[in-house]
Coordinates of C-alpha atoms in Angstrom, one line a residue:
Chain A
M284 CA 93.1 -82.4 131.0
S285 CA 91.2 -84.6 133.0
G286 CA 90.0 -88.4 132.7
S287 CA 92.0 -91.3 132.1
K288 CA 95.1 -91.1 129.7
S289 CA 94.8 -94.2 127.3
C290 CA 98.1 -94.9 125.2
A291 CA 97.0 -95.7 121.6
R292 CA 99.1 -97.4 118.9
L293 CA 100.1 -95.0 116.4
Q294 CA 99.1 -96.2 112.9
G295 CA 97.0 -95.6 110.0
V296 CA 94.7 -92.4 110.3
L297 CA 95.6 -91.4 113.8
L298 CA 99.5 -91.3 112.6
Q299 CA 98.6 -89.2 109.7
Q300 CA 96.5 -86.8 111.9
L301 CA 99.5 -86.5 114.5
L302 CA 102.0 -85.6 112.0
D303 CA 99.9 -83.0 110.5
S304 CA 99.6 -81.7 114.0
V305 CA 103.2 -81.2 114.7
D306 CA 105.7 -78.8 113.3
S307 CA 108.7 -80.0 115.4
I308 CA 109.9 -83.6 116.5
L309 CA 112.4 -84.6 119.3
F310 CA 114.3 -87.9 119.2
D311 CA 115.7 -89.3 121.8
C312 CA 118.8 -91.6 120.5
D313 CA 119.9 -94.5 122.7
G314 CA 117.1 -97.1 122.0
V315 CA 115.1 -95.0 119.6
I316 CA 117.3 -94.1 116.4
W317 CA 120.1 -96.7 117.4
R318 CA 121.2 -99.1 119.9
G319 CA 125.0 -98.5 120.5
D320 CA 126.5 -98.3 117.0
Q321 CA 123.5 -100.2 115.3
V322 CA 121.0 -98.2 113.7
I323 CA 117.4 -99.1 114.3
P324 CA 116.2 -100.4 111.0
G325 CA 114.3 -97.8 109.1
A326 CA 115.4 -95.0 111.5
P327 CA 117.5 -92.6 108.9
Q328 CA 114.7 -93.0 106.3
V329 CA 112.4 -91.7 108.9
I330 CA 114.4 -88.8 110.0
N331 CA 115.2 -87.6 106.6
L332 CA 111.6 -88.2 105.2
L333 CA 110.5 -86.2 108.0
K334 CA 112.7 -83.3 107.0
Q335 CA 111.7 -83.5 103.5
H336 CA 108.0 -83.2 104.7
G337 CA 109.0 -79.8 105.9
K338 CA 109.2 -80.9 109.6
R339 CA 112.1 -79.8 112.0
V340 CA 113.8 -82.5 113.6
F341 CA 116.1 -82.5 116.8
F342 CA 117.6 -85.0 119.0
L343 CA 117.4 -84.8 122.8
T344 CA 119.7 -87.2 124.5
N345 CA 121.0 -87.7 128.2
N346 CA 124.2 -89.4 127.2
S347 CA 127.1 -86.9 128.0
T348 CA 129.8 -89.2 126.2
K349 CA 130.1 -87.1 122.9
T350 CA 129.9 -83.6 122.0
R351 CA 127.4 -82.4 119.5
R352 CA 129.9 -82.5 117.1
M353 CA 130.5 -86.3 117.7
Y354 CA 126.8 -86.9 117.6
A355 CA 126.3 -85.0 114.3
D356 CA 129.6 -87.1 112.7
K357 CA 128.0 -90.5 114.1
M358 CA 124.5 -89.6 112.8
S359 CA 126.1 -88.9 109.4
T360 CA 128.1 -92.1 109.1
L361 CA 124.9 -93.9 109.9
G362 CA 122.9 -92.3 107.1
F363 CA 120.9 -89.5 108.9
D364 CA 120.9 -86.2 107.6
V365 CA 121.7 -84.1 110.6
T366 CA 123.6 -80.9 111.9
E367 CA 125.3 -80.3 114.9
Q368 CA 122.9 -77.3 115.9
E369 CA 120.1 -80.1 116.0
V370 CA 121.8 -82.2 118.6
F371 CA 121.3 -81.6 122.3
G372 CA 123.4 -83.9 124.5
T373 CA 124.1 -83.5 128.3
A374 CA 127.7 -82.7 127.8
Y375 CA 126.5 -79.6 126.1
G376 CA 123.5 -78.9 128.1
C377 CA 125.5 -79.0 131.2
A378 CA 128.3 -76.8 129.7
V379 CA 125.4 -74.5 129.0
F380 CA 123.7 -74.9 132.5
L381 CA 127.2 -73.8 134.1
Q382 CA 127.9 -71.0 131.7
T383 CA 124.2 -69.2 131.9
A384 CA 122.3 -70.7 135.0
C385 CA 125.5 -70.9 137.1
G386 CA 127.5 -68.1 135.8
L387 CA 130.9 -70.1 135.8
Q388 CA 132.2 -68.7 132.3
G389 CA 135.8 -68.1 132.8
Q390 CA 135.9 -70.1 135.9
K391 CA 137.1 -73.7 136.8
V392 CA 135.0 -77.0 137.8
F393 CA 136.3 -80.4 139.2
L394 CA 134.9 -83.1 136.4
M395 CA 134.0 -86.3 137.0
G396 CA 133.3 -87.1 133.3
S397 CA 134.1 -87.8 129.5
Q398 CA 136.6 -86.0 127.5
A399 CA 133.4 -85.0 125.5
M400 CA 132.4 -83.3 128.5
R401 CA 135.7 -81.3 129.0
Q402 CA 135.4 -80.2 125.4
E403 CA 132.0 -78.8 125.5
L404 CA 133.0 -77.0 128.7
E405 CA 136.1 -75.5 127.1
T406 CA 133.8 -74.6 124.2
V407 CA 131.9 -72.1 126.8
G408 CA 135.3 -71.0 128.6
I409 CA 135.0 -73.2 131.8
Q410 CA 138.0 -75.1 132.7
Q411 CA 138.2 -78.2 134.5
T412 CA 140.2 -80.4 136.6
G413 CA 140.0 -84.2 137.2
V414 CA 138.7 -85.8 134.2
G415 CA 140.7 -89.1 133.6
P416 CA 142.1 -91.8 135.6
D417 CA 142.4 -91.2 139.2
H418 CA 144.4 -94.2 141.1
V419 CA 144.6 -94.5 144.9
S420 CA 147.8 -94.0 146.7
G421 CA 148.7 -93.4 150.2
G422 CA 146.5 -94.0 153.0
P423 CA 143.1 -92.6 154.4
G424 CA 144.8 -89.7 156.0
D425 CA 146.2 -88.8 152.6
W426 CA 143.0 -89.2 151.0
A427 CA 141.1 -86.8 153.4
N428 CA 143.7 -84.2 152.9
V429 CA 143.8 -84.4 148.9
P430 CA 145.1 -80.9 147.8
L431 CA 142.0 -78.9 146.6
D432 CA 142.3 -76.3 143.6
P433 CA 140.7 -73.3 145.2
E434 CA 139.6 -72.1 142.0
V435 CA 137.0 -74.8 141.7
K436 CA 133.5 -73.6 142.0
A437 CA 131.6 -76.8 141.0
V438 CA 131.7 -80.4 140.9
V439 CA 130.1 -81.7 137.8
V440 CA 129.4 -85.3 137.4
G441 CA 128.5 -87.1 134.1
F442 CA 129.2 -90.5 132.8
D443 CA 133.0 -91.4 133.7
Q444 CA 134.4 -94.9 132.6
D445 CA 137.3 -93.8 135.2
F446 CA 135.2 -93.4 138.1
S447 CA 136.9 -94.8 141.1
Y448 CA 136.9 -94.5 144.9
M449 CA 139.4 -92.0 144.6
K450 CA 137.4 -89.5 142.4
L451 CA 134.6 -90.0 144.7
N452 CA 136.6 -89.0 147.5
R453 CA 138.2 -85.9 145.7
A454 CA 134.2 -84.9 144.6
L455 CA 133.4 -85.4 148.4
Q456 CA 136.3 -83.1 149.8
Y457 CA 135.0 -80.1 147.3
L458 CA 131.5 -80.6 148.1
I459 CA 132.0 -80.3 152.1
Q460 CA 132.8 -76.7 150.9
K461 CA 128.9 -75.3 151.1
D462 CA 129.7 -72.5 148.4
C463 CA 130.7 -75.4 146.0
L464 CA 127.9 -76.1 143.6
F465 CA 126.8 -79.3 142.3
V466 CA 125.7 -80.4 139.0
G467 CA 125.0 -83.6 137.2
T468 CA 124.4 -84.2 133.7
N469 CA 121.4 -87.0 134.2
R470 CA 120.1 -89.6 136.3
D471 CA 119.8 -92.7 133.8
T472 CA 120.5 -95.9 135.8
R473 CA 121.9 -97.6 132.6
L474 CA 123.6 -96.9 129.6
P475 CA 122.2 -99.1 126.9
L476 CA 124.7 -100.9 124.4
E477 CA 123.9 -102.8 121.4
G478 CA 122.5 -106.3 121.8
G479 CA 120.2 -105.4 124.7
R480 CA 123.6 -105.4 127.0
A481 CA 123.7 -102.2 129.5
V482 CA 126.2 -100.7 131.8
P483 CA 125.6 -98.7 135.1
G484 CA 124.5 -95.2 134.2
T485 CA 125.4 -91.8 135.4
G486 CA 122.5 -92.1 137.8
C487 CA 124.8 -94.5 139.8
L488 CA 127.8 -92.2 139.8
L489 CA 125.7 -89.2 141.0
Q490 CA 124.1 -91.4 143.8
A491 CA 127.4 -92.3 145.2
V492 CA 128.6 -88.8 145.2
E493 CA 125.1 -87.6 146.5
T494 CA 125.4 -90.3 149.3
A495 CA 128.8 -89.5 150.4
A496 CA 128.3 -85.9 150.6
Q497 CA 124.7 -85.9 151.8
R498 CA 123.8 -83.4 149.3
Q499 CA 121.5 -83.4 146.1
A500 CA 122.7 -82.2 142.7
Q501 CA 120.9 -80.2 140.3
T502 CA 120.5 -82.3 137.1
V503 CA 120.0 -80.9 133.3
G504 CA 119.0 -84.1 131.5
K505 CA 115.6 -85.0 131.0
P506 CA 113.1 -84.9 132.6
S507 CA 114.5 -81.7 133.5
P508 CA 113.0 -79.1 131.1
F509 CA 116.5 -77.2 130.7
M510 CA 117.6 -78.5 127.5
F511 CA 114.2 -78.5 126.1
D512 CA 114.0 -74.8 127.2
C513 CA 117.5 -74.4 125.3
L514 CA 116.2 -75.9 122.3
A515 CA 112.9 -73.9 122.3
S516 CA 114.2 -70.6 122.9
Q517 CA 117.3 -71.3 120.3
F518 CA 114.6 -72.3 117.6
G519 CA 111.4 -70.7 118.4
V520 CA 109.7 -74.0 118.9
E521 CA 105.9 -74.0 119.6
R522 CA 105.1 -76.5 122.4
E523 CA 101.5 -77.4 121.4
R524 CA 103.0 -78.5 117.9
C525 CA 105.7 -80.4 119.3
L526 CA 106.1 -84.2 119.7
M527 CA 108.3 -86.0 122.0
V528 CA 109.7 -89.5 120.9
G529 CA 111.4 -91.6 123.4
D530 CA 112.1 -95.1 124.9
R531 CA 111.9 -94.1 128.6
L532 CA 108.9 -93.2 130.5
D533 CA 110.6 -91.6 133.5
T534 CA 112.9 -89.5 131.0
D535 CA 111.6 -88.7 127.6
I536 CA 107.9 -89.2 128.2
L537 CA 107.9 -87.3 131.7
L538 CA 109.8 -84.6 130.0
G539 CA 107.2 -84.4 127.2
S540 CA 104.5 -84.1 129.9
N541 CA 106.3 -81.5 131.8
C542 CA 106.6 -79.5 129.0
G543 CA 103.4 -79.7 127.4
L544 CA 104.6 -81.5 124.4
K545 CA 102.7 -84.7 122.6
T546 CA 104.5 -87.8 123.5
L547 CA 105.2 -91.0 121.5
L548 CA 106.9 -94.2 123.2
T549 CA 109.1 -96.4 120.8
L550 CA 109.5 -100.1 122.2
T551 CA 113.0 -100.5 120.8
G552 CA 114.6 -99.7 124.0
V553 CA 114.0 -99.6 127.9
S554 CA 110.3 -99.3 128.7
T555 CA 107.5 -102.0 128.1
L556 CA 103.7 -101.5 127.3
E557 CA 103.5 -103.1 131.0
D558 CA 105.4 -100.3 132.3
V559 CA 103.0 -98.0 130.8
A560 CA 100.0 -100.1 132.1
G561 CA 101.3 -100.1 135.5
H562 CA 101.6 -96.0 135.6
E563 CA 98.3 -95.7 134.1
E564 CA 96.7 -97.9 136.7
S565 CA 98.8 -96.5 139.5
G566 CA 96.2 -93.8 140.4
C567 CA 99.4 -91.5 141.0
A568 CA 99.2 -88.0 139.4
E569 CA 103.2 -87.9 139.2
R570 CA 103.2 -91.7 137.4
R571 CA 100.2 -90.5 135.1
R572 CA 102.5 -88.0 133.6
M573 CA 104.8 -91.0 132.7
V574 CA 102.0 -92.4 130.1
P575 CA 102.8 -91.5 126.7
D576 CA 100.0 -90.4 124.3
F577 CA 100.9 -92.8 121.5
Y578 CA 103.3 -95.9 121.2
V579 CA 104.9 -97.8 118.0
E580 CA 106.9 -100.8 117.9
S581 CA 109.8 -99.1 116.4
I582 CA 109.9 -95.5 114.7
A583 CA 109.9 -97.3 111.5
D584 CA 106.1 -97.8 111.9
L585 CA 106.3 -94.0 110.9
L586 CA 107.1 -94.7 107.3
P587 CA 103.5 -95.4 105.8
A588 CA 102.7 -92.1 106.2
L589 CA 105.8 -90.7 104.8
Q590 CA 106.3 -92.8 101.9
G591 CA 104.3 -92.3 98.9
Chain B
M26 CA 111.5 -104.8 179.4
A27 CA 114.2 -102.3 179.9
G28 CA 114.2 -101.0 183.3
A29 CA 112.1 -97.8 183.9
F30 CA 114.7 -95.1 184.9
S31 CA 112.9 -91.5 185.5
F32 CA 116.4 -90.2 183.9
K33 CA 115.7 -92.1 180.8
G34 CA 115.1 -89.5 177.7
C35 CA 117.9 -88.0 175.6
Q36 CA 119.6 -86.2 178.7
K37 CA 123.0 -86.4 180.1
I38 CA 123.5 -88.6 183.1
R39 CA 125.9 -88.3 185.5
G40 CA 127.5 -90.2 188.8
P41 CA 124.4 -91.6 190.5
Q42 CA 122.5 -92.1 187.5
I43 CA 125.5 -93.6 185.8
R44 CA 125.8 -96.0 188.8
S45 CA 122.1 -97.1 188.5
L46 CA 122.9 -97.8 184.9
L47 CA 125.9 -99.7 185.8
E48 CA 124.2 -101.9 188.5
A49 CA 121.1 -102.9 186.2
K50 CA 123.0 -103.7 183.1
D51 CA 125.2 -106.8 182.8
F52 CA 126.3 -106.4 179.0
F53 CA 127.7 -103.5 177.4
L54 CA 128.1 -103.1 173.9
F55 CA 130.4 -100.6 172.4
D56 CA 131.0 -98.8 169.3
C57 CA 134.7 -98.3 168.7
D58 CA 135.5 -95.3 166.3
G59 CA 134.5 -92.2 168.3
V60 CA 133.6 -93.9 171.4
I61 CA 136.6 -96.1 172.7
W62 CA 139.3 -94.4 170.4
H63 CA 140.0 -91.8 167.6
G64 CA 142.2 -93.4 165.1
E65 CA 145.4 -94.5 167.0
N66 CA 144.3 -92.6 170.1
A67 CA 142.5 -94.1 172.9
I68 CA 139.4 -91.6 174.5
T69 CA 141.3 -90.5 177.7
G70 CA 139.7 -93.0 180.4
A71 CA 138.3 -95.5 178.2
A72 CA 140.7 -98.0 179.0
K73 CA 140.0 -97.8 182.6
V74 CA 136.3 -97.9 181.8
V75 CA 136.6 -101.4 180.2
N76 CA 138.9 -102.6 182.5
A77 CA 136.4 -101.6 185.4
L78 CA 133.6 -103.1 183.7
V79 CA 135.3 -106.3 183.4
R80 CA 136.5 -106.2 187.0
H81 CA 132.7 -105.9 188.1
G82 CA 131.9 -108.9 186.2
K83 CA 130.3 -107.3 183.3
N84 CA 130.4 -108.4 179.8
V85 CA 131.7 -106.1 177.3
V86 CA 131.7 -106.6 173.5
F87 CA 132.5 -104.3 170.6
V88 CA 130.2 -103.8 167.9
T89 CA 131.9 -101.9 164.8
N90 CA 130.8 -101.3 160.9
N91 CA 134.3 -100.8 160.2
S92 CA 135.0 -103.6 157.5
T93 CA 138.3 -102.7 156.5
R94 CA 140.3 -105.0 159.2
P95 CA 140.2 -108.2 160.6
R96 CA 139.4 -109.1 163.8
E97 CA 143.2 -110.0 164.8
N98 CA 143.8 -106.1 164.2
Y99 CA 141.7 -105.0 166.5
V100 CA 142.7 -107.7 169.3
H101 CA 146.2 -105.8 168.8
K102 CA 145.1 -102.4 168.8
F103 CA 143.3 -103.1 172.1
S104 CA 146.8 -104.3 173.6
R105 CA 148.2 -101.4 172.1
L106 CA 146.2 -98.9 173.6
G107 CA 146.1 -100.4 177.0
F108 CA 143.0 -102.3 177.3
A109 CA 143.4 -105.7 179.2
D110 CA 142.8 -108.7 177.6
V111 CA 140.2 -108.0 174.9
M112 CA 139.7 -111.3 173.1
L113 CA 138.7 -112.2 169.7
E114 CA 135.3 -113.3 170.8
Q115 CA 134.4 -109.9 172.1
I116 CA 134.8 -108.1 168.8
F117 CA 132.2 -108.1 166.5
S118 CA 132.9 -106.2 163.1
S119 CA 130.4 -106.0 160.0
S120 CA 133.1 -108.1 158.1
Y121 CA 133.1 -110.9 160.3
C122 CA 129.4 -110.9 160.9
S123 CA 129.2 -110.9 156.9
A124 CA 131.2 -113.9 156.8
L125 CA 128.6 -115.5 159.5
Y126 CA 125.7 -114.5 157.4
L127 CA 126.9 -116.1 154.4
R128 CA 128.3 -119.3 156.3
D129 CA 125.2 -119.8 158.7
V130 CA 122.3 -118.1 157.6
V131 CA 122.4 -118.2 153.7
K132 CA 125.0 -121.4 153.8
I133 CA 125.8 -120.3 150.4
C134 CA 127.3 -123.0 147.9
G135 CA 129.0 -120.9 145.1
Q136 CA 131.1 -117.8 145.0
V137 CA 131.1 -114.2 146.5
F138 CA 132.0 -111.4 144.2
V139 CA 133.3 -109.1 146.6
I140 CA 133.9 -105.4 146.3
G141 CA 135.9 -104.8 149.4
C142 CA 139.2 -104.3 151.2
E143 CA 141.7 -107.1 152.1
G144 CA 140.3 -107.4 155.7
L145 CA 136.8 -108.2 154.5
R146 CA 138.5 -110.9 152.2
R147 CA 140.2 -112.2 155.3
E148 CA 137.0 -112.6 157.2
L149 CA 135.3 -114.4 154.5
Q150 CA 138.2 -116.6 153.7
E151 CA 138.6 -117.5 157.5
A152 CA 134.9 -118.4 157.5
G153 CA 135.4 -120.9 154.6
I154 CA 133.6 -118.5 152.2
P155 CA 135.0 -118.8 148.6
C156 CA 135.5 -115.5 147.0
L157 CA 136.1 -114.8 143.5
E158 CA 139.7 -113.9 143.1
E159 CA 140.5 -110.1 142.3
T160 CA 141.8 -110.3 138.8
D161 CA 143.2 -107.4 137.2
D162 CA 142.8 -108.3 133.6
P163 CA 144.3 -105.5 131.7
D164 CA 142.3 -106.1 128.5
A165 CA 138.8 -106.0 130.4
T166 CA 136.7 -103.2 129.3
I167 CA 133.2 -102.3 130.9
Y168 CA 131.7 -103.2 127.4
D169 CA 133.3 -106.9 127.3
C170 CA 134.4 -108.3 130.7
A171 CA 134.4 -111.8 131.5
L172 CA 131.9 -113.0 134.3
A173 CA 132.6 -116.2 136.4
A174 CA 129.7 -118.6 136.5
D175 CA 128.3 -119.8 139.9
V176 CA 128.4 -116.4 141.8
K177 CA 125.8 -116.7 144.5
A178 CA 126.3 -113.3 146.4
V179 CA 127.5 -109.9 145.7
L180 CA 128.8 -108.4 149.0
V181 CA 129.8 -104.5 149.0
G182 CA 132.2 -103.2 151.7
H183 CA 134.3 -100.2 152.0
D184 CA 136.7 -100.2 148.6
D185 CA 139.2 -97.7 148.1
K186 CA 140.1 -99.7 145.1
L187 CA 136.5 -99.4 143.6
T188 CA 136.3 -99.0 140.1
F189 CA 133.6 -98.7 137.4
L190 CA 134.4 -102.2 136.0
K191 CA 133.8 -103.6 139.4
L192 CA 130.1 -101.8 139.4
A193 CA 129.5 -102.9 136.2
K194 CA 130.5 -106.7 136.9
A195 CA 128.5 -106.5 140.4
S196 CA 125.5 -105.5 138.3
C197 CA 125.6 -108.1 135.7
Y198 CA 126.0 -110.6 138.6
L199 CA 123.0 -109.1 140.3
K200 CA 120.6 -109.6 137.2
D201 CA 120.1 -113.2 138.7
P202 CA 117.5 -112.8 141.1
D203 CA 119.0 -115.9 142.7
C204 CA 122.2 -113.9 143.5
L205 CA 122.2 -112.2 146.8
F206 CA 122.9 -108.5 147.5
L207 CA 124.9 -108.0 150.8
A208 CA 126.2 -104.8 152.2
T209 CA 128.6 -104.7 155.3
D210 CA 127.0 -101.5 155.9
N211 CA 125.3 -98.3 154.8
D212 CA 127.4 -95.4 156.5
P213 CA 127.5 -92.8 153.7
W214 CA 130.8 -91.4 155.2
H215 CA 133.3 -92.2 157.9
P216 CA 135.1 -89.6 160.1
L217 CA 138.9 -89.6 160.5
S218 CA 140.6 -88.8 163.5
S219 CA 141.4 -85.2 162.1
G220 CA 137.7 -84.4 161.6
R221 CA 137.8 -85.0 157.9
I222 CA 135.7 -87.4 156.4
L223 CA 136.0 -90.1 153.8
P224 CA 133.1 -91.8 151.5
G225 CA 131.7 -94.7 153.2
C226 CA 130.2 -98.1 151.9
G227 CA 126.9 -96.4 152.0
S228 CA 127.9 -94.4 148.9
L229 CA 129.0 -97.4 147.0
M230 CA 126.0 -99.7 148.1
A231 CA 123.8 -96.7 146.8
A232 CA 125.7 -96.9 143.4
L233 CA 124.9 -100.5 142.9
E234 CA 121.4 -100.0 144.1
V235 CA 120.5 -97.7 141.4
A236 CA 122.5 -99.7 138.7
S237 CA 120.6 -103.0 139.7
G238 CA 117.1 -101.8 140.6
R239 CA 117.7 -103.9 143.8
K240 CA 117.8 -103.2 147.8
A241 CA 121.0 -104.2 149.5
T242 CA 120.5 -106.5 152.8
V243 CA 122.6 -104.5 155.1
I244 CA 124.3 -106.6 157.7
G245 CA 125.8 -103.9 160.0
K246 CA 124.2 -101.4 162.2
P247 CA 121.4 -100.3 162.5
S248 CA 120.2 -103.7 161.1
R249 CA 119.9 -106.5 163.9
F250 CA 121.9 -109.0 162.5
M251 CA 124.8 -108.3 164.5
F252 CA 123.2 -108.4 167.4
E253 CA 121.9 -111.7 166.5
C254 CA 125.5 -112.9 166.1
I255 CA 126.3 -111.7 169.7
S256 CA 123.2 -113.3 171.0
S257 CA 124.2 -116.7 169.4
Q258 CA 127.7 -116.5 170.9
F259 CA 126.4 -115.3 174.5
K260 CA 123.8 -117.9 175.0
G261 CA 120.7 -116.8 177.1
L262 CA 121.4 -112.7 176.3
E263 CA 118.3 -110.8 176.9
P264 CA 118.1 -107.2 175.5
A265 CA 116.9 -105.7 178.8
Q266 CA 120.1 -106.7 180.1
C267 CA 122.1 -104.4 177.5
L268 CA 123.5 -101.1 177.2
M269 CA 124.5 -99.9 173.6
V270 CA 127.0 -97.2 173.8
G271 CA 127.7 -95.4 170.4
D272 CA 128.4 -91.8 168.8
R273 CA 126.5 -92.1 165.7
L274 CA 122.6 -91.8 165.9
E275 CA 121.7 -93.3 162.7
T276 CA 123.8 -96.4 163.3
D277 CA 124.3 -96.9 166.9
M278 CA 121.4 -95.4 168.2
L279 CA 118.9 -96.8 166.0
F280 CA 120.7 -100.2 166.1
G281 CA 120.0 -100.2 169.8
F282 CA 116.5 -99.3 169.3
N283 CA 115.8 -102.1 166.5
C284 CA 117.2 -104.7 169.0
G285 CA 115.2 -103.5 172.0
L286 CA 118.5 -101.9 173.7
D287 CA 118.7 -99.2 175.8
T288 CA 121.0 -96.7 174.0
M289 CA 123.7 -94.2 175.2
L290 CA 125.0 -91.6 173.2
T291 CA 128.6 -90.4 173.8
L292 CA 129.7 -87.0 172.6
T293 CA 133.2 -87.8 171.7
G294 CA 132.3 -88.9 167.9
V295 CA 130.0 -87.9 165.2
S296 CA 126.6 -86.7 166.6
Q297 CA 125.9 -83.9 168.6
M298 CA 123.2 -83.0 171.2
E299 CA 121.7 -80.9 168.9
D300 CA 121.3 -83.7 166.3
A301 CA 119.6 -85.9 169.0
Q302 CA 117.6 -83.0 169.9
E303 CA 116.4 -82.5 166.1
Y304 CA 115.3 -86.2 165.9
R305 CA 113.5 -86.1 169.3
N306 CA 111.5 -82.6 168.1
S307 CA 111.0 -84.2 164.4
D308 CA 107.4 -84.6 163.3
L309 CA 108.2 -87.9 161.7
S310 CA 107.8 -90.5 164.5
T311 CA 110.1 -92.9 162.7
N312 CA 113.0 -90.2 163.8
H313 CA 112.3 -90.8 167.4
S314 CA 114.0 -94.0 167.0
L315 CA 117.4 -92.5 166.6
V316 CA 117.1 -90.5 169.9
P317 CA 119.3 -91.9 172.7
D318 CA 117.9 -92.8 175.9
Y319 CA 121.0 -91.5 177.7
V320 CA 123.8 -89.2 176.9
V321 CA 127.4 -88.5 178.2
D322 CA 130.1 -86.4 177.2
T323 CA 132.4 -89.4 177.1
I324 CA 132.5 -92.7 178.5
A325 CA 135.1 -91.7 180.9
D326 CA 132.2 -90.2 182.8
F327 CA 131.7 -93.8 183.9
L328 CA 134.5 -93.7 186.1
P329 CA 133.2 -91.7 189.2
A330 CA 130.6 -94.4 189.6
F331 CA 133.2 -97.0 189.6
E332 CA 135.2 -95.0 192.1
E333 CA 132.3 -94.8 194.3
L334 CA 131.5 -98.5 194.1
E335 CA 134.9 -99.5 195.0
E336 CA 135.0 -96.8 198.0
E337 CA 131.9 -98.8 199.1
S338 CA 133.3 -102.1 198.9
N339 CA 136.4 -101.2 200.8

């Protein structure tokens, strides 16, 4: 579609029309339905009412610290009516990618990531080495000569609180081998917490490894279409009748644009209307793809069309 | 303006050409790793070359991005490896220059959060720069850690004890736009004498740039600052008098180019002739800045020129 893309506030008639035009709605999690452990007020009601109105609801998150099961449990605790199969996090997405696209079922990887990632890998029959703390000992000569597991076929990077120089070094030593694959969960620069605090995201760790190894990783998370493609093929989702709801222009909205979905920005997270205006006025085609179709202050703004 | 030698232009030079260079230049800047030594082993002939340069009245300084050791360590190392009388004042490391930057350029009033080795902290302390104490608070987590007030700069160097917590703290401090963001160097990896490599400061700096959304000011090569430190110490120094000798195109040669110095690549280290030729043949004109003016197999190739000079004076 040519011409300028204006991001409209979603309310009233426009809201009703949009809801009537979609069958499936994908929600990002951090900054959209919750912040850390605090639910966005009204979010559970929105999700539950959408389902009652016959819409299919899915969750698409770049956060690799939980398994699908852990997400479903967290959501239930917070009042969302959700099943495990409806959640697509990058721990799960990465395991599926390594299994299907990389053919590593029955093989082993070096994992710089969470226990959740380890569990999702085990579920698809992929073993790992490396998860957990890794403290430095010895000197530089020892580090360059760390024993490498000959069965390791890939270096996999996700959010890792135990990130250290030693882990970075191990990843580098594996990646020097040209036939070692290199996969990351996502490039988000920060992981948002409650109250607006944030910690460095997986993107930082991935950048460290990529710089040391002078190699680029393939990434699984938004804006890569991989997890959407998994979801779409598992559930038969029609792109033209699908809405992506997110708080980040460079992941959620860009994913939506790239996959031909309608896009809705909520302002309870990372991106602002100033960011939108910046992209809109940029004149750069790539940036224009980060301009959402609609925005709301919070997803609670959908309630008027769902209640009564 | 640097002398117009017809043999200039990414090619290996030998005896008579080296001799012309030796006669034309007064000031020789040497990188260390891969140029002067490999780990604990001096490059064969390197000590003779340096001693001969000094004997012939040339100035010699050593310019290294290695931030892990205080300069005193280098003085002892030179002595151990047979280099006569190399003094502290001839050694310019990225950690020493980071301290100078904070003390003399920034004139910092406040503390520095340091991600780096003991060697870096020593140089800062010797320059009187207050560094945040490295506390190992066992209760600190990434979600809830104490931040000091009055942190006016974050300095990233090589840190084998890097943790996620340090990254998180640094990115908190960097939220304040008045807090400076410095890096000793941006080398992505370092070679060891065994031929293996280790992650360099550049990889840690990249993580923090992504975390903070800010770009670091790089003190070490290829940034000009270390040459400014050298010029401040050696008054009246002109770029045209200098020859920069290094083994890494992306740091040493680019540094020389940025400072207006003639550059010489020695093939005893990281970069190879093919790498230099690739940059020379590149369509990207910025890559041409990495191409050396002269190439030698080893700095020991200077020795025949000295022998000739000495024969003539006898």
